[in-house]
Amino acid sequence: LTSLPIYTCGPSYCSAIRWARENEDVALHATECSVAQMTADLTKLQNPNFRTFLAQNAYDFGQTHFSHDKVTKIFQSGLMGTQG
């Protein structure tokens, strides 16, 4: 399996930004979407250790919260009327 680092840029009220803040170390995010800010952020992503760190954390988060098994269990518990 492979994963990529997540980068998002938007206003502070943006759901993607709020999600990135709530899930620290899963995504690189910025609320200032200027060329200068994006250049600085993309420069950070040139560091292979940082890219790997973010990508691994994003992968782990996805496996914990969005894996097929997890989603199937939630769906099945909804059908059965139980809490997952």
Tab-separated table of N, CA, C and O in Angstrom:
chain	number	residue	atom	x	y	z
A	1	LEU	N	0.839	-1.191	0.000
A	1	LEU	CA	0.000	0.000	0.000
A	1	LEU	C	0.869	1.233	0.000
A	1	LEU	O	1.983	1.216	0.486
A	2	THR	N	0.313	2.302	-0.514
A	2	THR	CA	1.037	3.560	-0.547
A	2	THR	C	0.137	4.678	-0.043
A	2	THR	O	-1.082	4.564	-0.067
A	3	SER	N	0.738	5.735	0.412
A	3	SER	CA	-0.039	6.888	0.871
A	3	SER	C	0.739	8.150	0.528
A	3	SER	O	1.938	8.114	0.282
A	4	LEU	N	0.019	9.240	0.515
A	4	LEU	CA	0.596	10.538	0.207
A	4	LEU	C	0.295	11.502	1.341
A	4	LEU	O	-0.724	11.365	2.019
A	5	PRO	N	1.144	12.504	1.531
A	5	PRO	CA	0.836	13.515	2.545
A	5	PRO	C	-0.366	14.340	2.092
A	5	PRO	O	-0.615	14.497	0.897
A	6	ILE	N	-1.106	14.845	3.049
A	6	ILE	CA	-2.275	15.679	2.763
A	6	ILE	C	-1.891	17.139	2.975
A	6	ILE	O	-1.297	17.495	3.994
A	7	TYR	N	-2.243	17.983	2.002
A	7	TYR	CA	-2.044	19.432	2.125
A	7	TYR	C	-3.352	20.114	1.786
A	7	TYR	O	-3.978	19.813	0.774
A	8	THR	N	-3.774	21.015	2.656
A	8	THR	CA	-5.007	21.746	2.400
A	8	THR	C	-4.813	23.212	2.761
A	8	THR	O	-4.057	23.552	3.660
A	9	CYS	N	-5.497	24.057	2.018
A	9	CYS	CA	-5.404	25.499	2.220
A	9	CYS	C	-6.807	26.082	2.123
A	9	CYS	O	-7.548	25.754	1.195
A	10	GLY	N	-7.165	26.905	3.080
A	10	GLY	CA	-8.487	27.514	3.063
A	10	GLY	C	-8.685	28.397	4.280
A	10	GLY	O	-7.819	28.471	5.160
A	11	PRO	N	-9.825	29.038	4.350
A	11	PRO	CA	-10.110	29.898	5.502
A	11	PRO	C	-10.273	29.063	6.773
A	11	PRO	O	-10.538	27.858	6.715
A	12	SER	N	-10.122	29.696	7.917
A	12	SER	CA	-10.147	28.977	9.192
A	12	SER	C	-11.470	28.265	9.441
A	12	SER	O	-11.505	27.272	10.164
A	13	TYR	N	-12.554	28.739	8.837
A	13	TYR	CA	-13.849	28.095	9.032
A	13	TYR	C	-14.080	26.919	8.082
A	13	TYR	O	-15.067	26.199	8.202
A	14	CYS	N	-13.169	26.687	7.178
A	14	CYS	CA	-13.264	25.589	6.216
A	14	CYS	C	-13.212	24.248	6.951
A	14	CYS	O	-12.386	24.053	7.846
A	15	SER	N	-14.084	23.320	6.591
A	15	SER	CA	-14.123	22.034	7.291
A	15	SER	C	-12.814	21.264	7.154
A	15	SER	O	-12.398	20.579	8.092
A	16	ALA	N	-12.137	21.359	6.025
A	16	ALA	CA	-10.858	20.663	5.851
A	16	ALA	C	-9.795	21.221	6.792
A	16	ALA	O	-8.992	20.469	7.354
A	17	ILE	N	-9.797	22.533	6.981
A	17	ILE	CA	-8.840	23.166	7.897
A	17	ILE	C	-9.167	22.774	9.328
A	17	ILE	O	-8.276	22.431	10.113
A	18	ARG	N	-10.433	22.824	9.687
A	18	ARG	CA	-10.823	22.430	11.047
A	18	ARG	C	-10.442	20.977	11.305
A	18	ARG	O	-9.922	20.643	12.370
A	19	TRP	N	-10.668	20.098	10.329
A	19	TRP	CA	-10.317	18.688	10.474
A	19	TRP	C	-8.809	18.533	10.672
A	19	TRP	O	-8.368	17.785	11.538
A	20	ALA	N	-8.020	19.247	9.875
A	20	ALA	CA	-6.557	19.149	9.978
A	20	ALA	C	-6.077	19.641	11.343
A	20	ALA	O	-5.159	19.058	11.927
A	21	ARG	N	-6.692	20.686	11.856
A	21	ARG	CA	-6.310	21.184	13.182
A	21	ARG	C	-6.678	20.199	14.276
A	21	ARG	O	-5.940	20.016	15.243
A	22	GLU	N	-7.840	19.572	14.144
A	22	GLU	CA	-8.305	18.623	15.157
A	22	GLU	C	-7.510	17.323	15.126
A	22	GLU	O	-7.495	16.597	16.120
A	23	ASN	N	-6.899	17.030	14.006
A	23	ASN	CA	-6.142	15.785	13.833
A	23	ASN	C	-4.696	16.128	13.512
A	23	ASN	O	-4.201	15.883	12.413
A	24	GLU	N	-4.046	16.674	14.506
A	24	GLU	CA	-2.677	17.153	14.371
A	24	GLU	C	-1.744	16.078	13.805
A	24	GLU	O	-1.883	14.900	14.118
A	25	ASP	N	-0.840	16.489	12.984
A	25	ASP	CA	0.174	15.628	12.359
A	25	ASP	C	-0.381	14.674	11.300
A	25	ASP	O	0.279	13.722	10.910
A	26	VAL	N	-1.615	14.914	10.840
A	26	VAL	CA	-2.185	14.110	9.759
A	26	VAL	C	-2.108	14.860	8.437
A	26	VAL	O	-2.012	14.251	7.380
A	27	ALA	N	-2.113	16.192	8.502
A	27	ALA	CA	-2.094	16.990	7.277
A	27	ALA	C	-1.375	18.311	7.514
A	27	ALA	O	-1.406	18.860	8.618
A	28	LEU	N	-0.741	18.805	6.472
A	28	LEU	CA	-0.174	20.153	6.495
A	28	LEU	C	-1.279	21.074	6.019
A	28	LEU	O	-1.939	20.793	5.014
A	29	HIS	N	-1.512	22.144	6.744
A	29	HIS	CA	-2.617	23.029	6.375
A	29	HIS	C	-2.224	24.494	6.557
A	29	HIS	O	-1.317	24.814	7.331
A	30	ALA	N	-2.909	25.345	5.818
A	30	ALA	CA	-2.651	26.783	5.892
A	30	ALA	C	-3.961	27.536	5.723
A	30	ALA	O	-4.826	27.127	4.948
A	31	THR	N	-4.101	28.625	6.456
A	31	THR	CA	-5.283	29.469	6.298
A	31	THR	C	-4.990	30.694	5.439
A	31	THR	O	-5.891	31.421	5.083
A	32	GLU	N	-3.733	30.894	5.137
A	32	GLU	CA	-3.348	31.966	4.214
A	32	GLU	C	-2.940	31.279	2.910
A	32	GLU	O	-1.967	30.535	2.858
A	33	CYS	N	-3.700	31.519	1.868
A	33	CYS	CA	-3.474	30.808	0.609
A	33	CYS	C	-2.722	31.668	-0.403
A	33	CYS	O	-3.003	31.636	-1.601
A	34	SER	N	-1.761	32.409	0.081
A	34	SER	CA	-0.953	33.249	-0.806
A	34	SER	C	0.121	32.404	-1.476
A	34	SER	O	0.442	31.300	-1.031
A	35	VAL	N	0.697	32.934	-2.526
A	35	VAL	CA	1.784	32.251	-3.214
A	35	VAL	C	2.953	32.035	-2.252
A	35	VAL	O	3.555	30.953	-2.224
A	36	ALA	N	3.244	33.035	-1.440
A	36	ALA	CA	4.356	32.927	-0.495
A	36	ALA	C	4.118	31.796	0.515
A	36	ALA	O	5.025	31.010	0.801
A	37	GLN	N	2.902	31.709	1.046
A	37	GLN	CA	2.589	30.664	2.028
A	37	GLN	C	2.637	29.288	1.383
A	37	GLN	O	3.200	28.344	1.938
A	38	MET	N	2.059	29.169	0.214
A	38	MET	CA	2.049	27.873	-0.464
A	38	MET	C	3.465	27.450	-0.854
A	38	MET	O	3.816	26.267	-0.757
A	39	THR	N	4.287	28.408	-1.258
A	39	THR	CA	5.683	28.102	-1.585
A	39	THR	C	6.414	27.591	-0.345
A	39	THR	O	7.149	26.595	-0.411
A	40	ALA	N	6.195	28.252	0.790
A	40	ALA	CA	6.823	27.819	2.040
A	40	ALA	C	6.354	26.423	2.434
A	40	ALA	O	7.165	25.575	2.839
A	41	ASP	N	5.073	26.161	2.292
A	41	ASP	CA	4.542	24.847	2.648
A	41	ASP	C	5.062	23.760	1.710
A	41	ASP	O	5.422	22.664	2.152
A	42	LEU	N	5.109	24.048	0.424
A	42	LEU	CA	5.620	23.067	-0.529
A	42	LEU	C	7.116	22.826	-0.324
A	42	LEU	O	7.603	21.716	-0.548
A	43	THR	N	7.819	23.839	0.149
A	43	THR	CA	9.231	23.664	0.494
A	43	THR	C	9.359	22.688	1.661
A	43	THR	O	10.235	21.824	1.664
A	44	LYS	N	8.467	22.799	2.652
A	44	LYS	CA	8.472	21.845	3.774
A	44	LYS	C	8.256	20.420	3.262
A	44	LYS	O	8.871	19.478	3.745
A	45	LEU	N	7.378	20.287	2.283
A	45	LEU	CA	7.059	18.964	1.757
A	45	LEU	C	8.184	18.366	0.905
A	45	LEU	O	8.142	17.183	0.570
A	46	GLN	N	9.184	19.176	0.588
A	46	GLN	CA	10.338	18.640	-0.140
A	46	GLN	C	11.197	17.759	0.764
A	46	GLN	O	11.976	16.948	0.276
A	47	ASN	N	11.043	17.903	2.066
A	47	ASN	CA	11.783	17.081	3.024
A	47	ASN	C	11.172	15.683	3.041
A	47	ASN	O	10.020	15.511	3.464
A	48	PRO	N	11.913	14.667	2.598
A	48	PRO	CA	11.337	13.324	2.523
A	48	PRO	C	10.906	12.763	3.877
A	48	PRO	O	9.916	12.035	3.951
A	49	ASN	N	11.601	13.109	4.937
A	49	ASN	CA	11.208	12.629	6.271
A	49	ASN	C	9.869	13.230	6.693
A	49	ASN	O	9.035	12.537	7.280
A	50	PHE	N	9.673	14.507	6.412
A	50	PHE	CA	8.410	15.167	6.755
A	50	PHE	C	7.265	14.601	5.912
A	50	PHE	O	6.187	14.328	6.426
A	51	ARG	N	7.517	14.409	4.616
A	51	ARG	CA	6.502	13.813	3.730
A	51	ARG	C	6.101	12.425	4.213
A	51	ARG	O	4.908	12.096	4.277
A	52	THR	N	7.084	11.634	4.576
A	52	THR	CA	6.814	10.275	5.048
A	52	THR	C	6.045	10.308	6.359
A	52	THR	O	5.104	9.528	6.561
A	53	PHE	N	6.426	11.208	7.254
A	53	PHE	CA	5.737	11.375	8.541
A	53	PHE	C	4.258	11.686	8.322
A	53	PHE	O	3.385	11.027	8.892
A	54	LEU	N	3.973	12.682	7.489
A	54	LEU	CA	2.574	13.050	7.225
A	54	LEU	C	1.831	11.924	6.533
A	54	LEU	O	0.682	11.615	6.878
A	55	ALA	N	2.453	11.330	5.536
A	55	ALA	CA	1.797	10.268	4.776
A	55	ALA	C	1.477	9.072	5.667
A	55	ALA	O	0.378	8.507	5.591
A	56	GLN	N	2.408	8.687	6.523
A	56	GLN	CA	2.168	7.543	7.417
A	56	GLN	C	1.051	7.858	8.402
A	56	GLN	O	0.189	7.017	8.669
A	57	ASN	N	1.050	9.070	8.938
A	57	ASN	CA	-0.005	9.461	9.869
A	57	ASN	C	-1.364	9.504	9.178
A	57	ASN	O	-2.378	9.091	9.756
A	58	ALA	N	-1.409	10.000	7.952
A	58	ALA	CA	-2.661	10.029	7.190
A	58	ALA	C	-3.150	8.607	6.925
A	58	ALA	O	-4.341	8.305	7.061
A	59	TYR	N	-2.228	7.728	6.561
A	59	TYR	CA	-2.585	6.329	6.315
A	59	TYR	C	-3.134	5.682	7.587
A	59	TYR	O	-4.183	5.033	7.560
A	60	ASP	N	-2.428	5.861	8.688
A	60	ASP	CA	-2.860	5.272	9.956
A	60	ASP	C	-4.231	5.804	10.367
A	60	ASP	O	-5.093	5.037	10.825
A	61	PHE	N	-4.435	7.103	10.209
A	61	PHE	CA	-5.728	7.706	10.544
A	61	PHE	C	-6.823	7.094	9.678
A	61	PHE	O	-7.896	6.742	10.165
A	62	GLY	N	-6.545	6.973	8.393
A	62	GLY	CA	-7.525	6.388	7.480
A	62	GLY	C	-7.865	4.960	7.843
A	62	GLY	O	-9.037	4.557	7.796
A	63	GLN	N	-6.860	4.177	8.210
A	63	GLN	CA	-7.115	2.792	8.604
A	63	GLN	C	-7.944	2.712	9.880
A	63	GLN	O	-8.796	1.843	10.026
A	64	THR	N	-7.698	3.611	10.789
A	64	THR	CA	-8.427	3.627	12.052
A	64	THR	C	-9.875	4.067	11.878
A	64	THR	O	-10.789	3.500	12.483
A	65	HIS	N	-10.105	5.071	11.034
A	65	HIS	CA	-11.427	5.687	10.953
A	65	HIS	C	-12.217	5.365	9.686
A	65	HIS	O	-13.445	5.514	9.688
A	66	PHE	N	-11.549	4.977	8.610
A	66	PHE	CA	-12.245	4.823	7.333
A	66	PHE	C	-11.987	3.485	6.641
A	66	PHE	O	-12.305	3.323	5.475
A	67	SER	N	-11.404	2.526	7.348
A	67	SER	CA	-11.118	1.242	6.710
A	67	SER	C	-12.426	0.541	6.344
A	67	SER	O	-13.497	0.823	6.906
A	68	HIS	N	-12.344	-0.390	5.428
A	68	HIS	CA	-13.524	-1.140	5.008
A	68	HIS	C	-14.177	-1.826	6.199
A	68	HIS	O	-15.400	-1.781	6.362
A	69	ASP	N	-13.375	-2.450	7.050
A	69	ASP	CA	-13.925	-3.139	8.218
A	69	ASP	C	-14.655	-2.189	9.156
A	69	ASP	O	-15.747	-2.491	9.644
A	70	LYS	N	-14.050	-1.033	9.410
A	70	LYS	CA	-14.657	-0.042	10.309
A	70	LYS	C	-15.984	0.465	9.748
A	70	LYS	O	-16.998	0.502	10.451
A	71	VAL	N	-15.987	0.822	8.481
A	71	VAL	CA	-17.199	1.352	7.850
A	71	VAL	C	-18.285	0.279	7.785
A	71	VAL	O	-19.460	0.556	8.043
A	72	THR	N	-17.898	-0.955	7.484
A	72	THR	CA	-18.866	-2.049	7.425
A	72	THR	C	-19.508	-2.284	8.786
A	72	THR	O	-20.726	-2.469	8.887
A	73	LYS	N	-18.712	-2.263	9.845
A	73	LYS	CA	-19.248	-2.450	11.194
A	73	LYS	C	-20.232	-1.339	11.559
A	73	LYS	O	-21.282	-1.593	12.147
A	74	ILE	N	-19.892	-0.103	11.215
A	74	ILE	CA	-20.785	1.021	11.508
A	74	ILE	C	-22.093	0.856	10.725
A	74	ILE	O	-23.185	1.053	11.240
A	75	PHE	N	-21.979	0.505	9.452
A	75	PHE	CA	-23.154	0.316	8.610
A	75	PHE	C	-24.030	-0.804	9.165
A	75	PHE	O	-25.251	-0.645	9.302
A	76	GLN	N	-23.418	-1.926	9.507
A	76	GLN	CA	-24.180	-3.055	10.028
A	76	GLN	C	-24.836	-2.730	11.369
A	76	GLN	O	-25.979	-3.124	11.619
A	77	SER	N	-24.134	-1.985	12.217
A	77	SER	CA	-24.738	-1.629	13.506
A	77	SER	C	-25.906	-0.671	13.298
A	77	SER	O	-26.896	-0.728	14.034
A	78	GLY	N	-25.823	0.175	12.267
A	78	GLY	CA	-26.954	1.049	11.946
A	78	GLY	C	-28.151	0.255	11.475
A	78	GLY	O	-29.299	0.563	11.831
A	79	LEU	N	-27.897	-0.764	10.691
A	79	LEU	CA	-28.999	-1.624	10.221
A	79	LEU	C	-29.643	-2.384	11.381
A	79	LEU	O	-30.852	-2.600	11.385
A	80	MET	N	-28.818	-2.770	12.335
A	80	MET	CA	-29.306	-3.540	13.479
A	80	MET	C	-29.863	-2.646	14.582
A	80	MET	O	-30.443	-3.136	15.536
A	81	GLY	N	-29.644	-1.344	14.467
A	81	GLY	CA	-30.135	-0.428	15.485
A	81	GLY	C	-29.303	-0.430	16.745
A	81	GLY	O	-29.768	-0.087	17.813
A	82	THR	N	-28.001	-0.804	16.622
A	82	THR	CA	-27.116	-0.820	17.783
A	82	THR	C	-26.020	0.214	17.594
A	82	THR	O	-25.806	0.725	16.501
A	83	GLN	N	-25.329	0.519	18.658
A	83	GLN	CA	-24.202	1.438	18.602
A	83	GLN	C	-22.959	0.654	18.239
A	83	GLN	O	-22.728	-0.414	18.746
A	84	GLY	N	-22.091	1.235	17.327
A	84	GLY	CA	-20.892	0.555	16.877
A	84	GLY	C	-19.748	0.791	17.754
A	84	GLY	O	-18.699	0.368	17.710
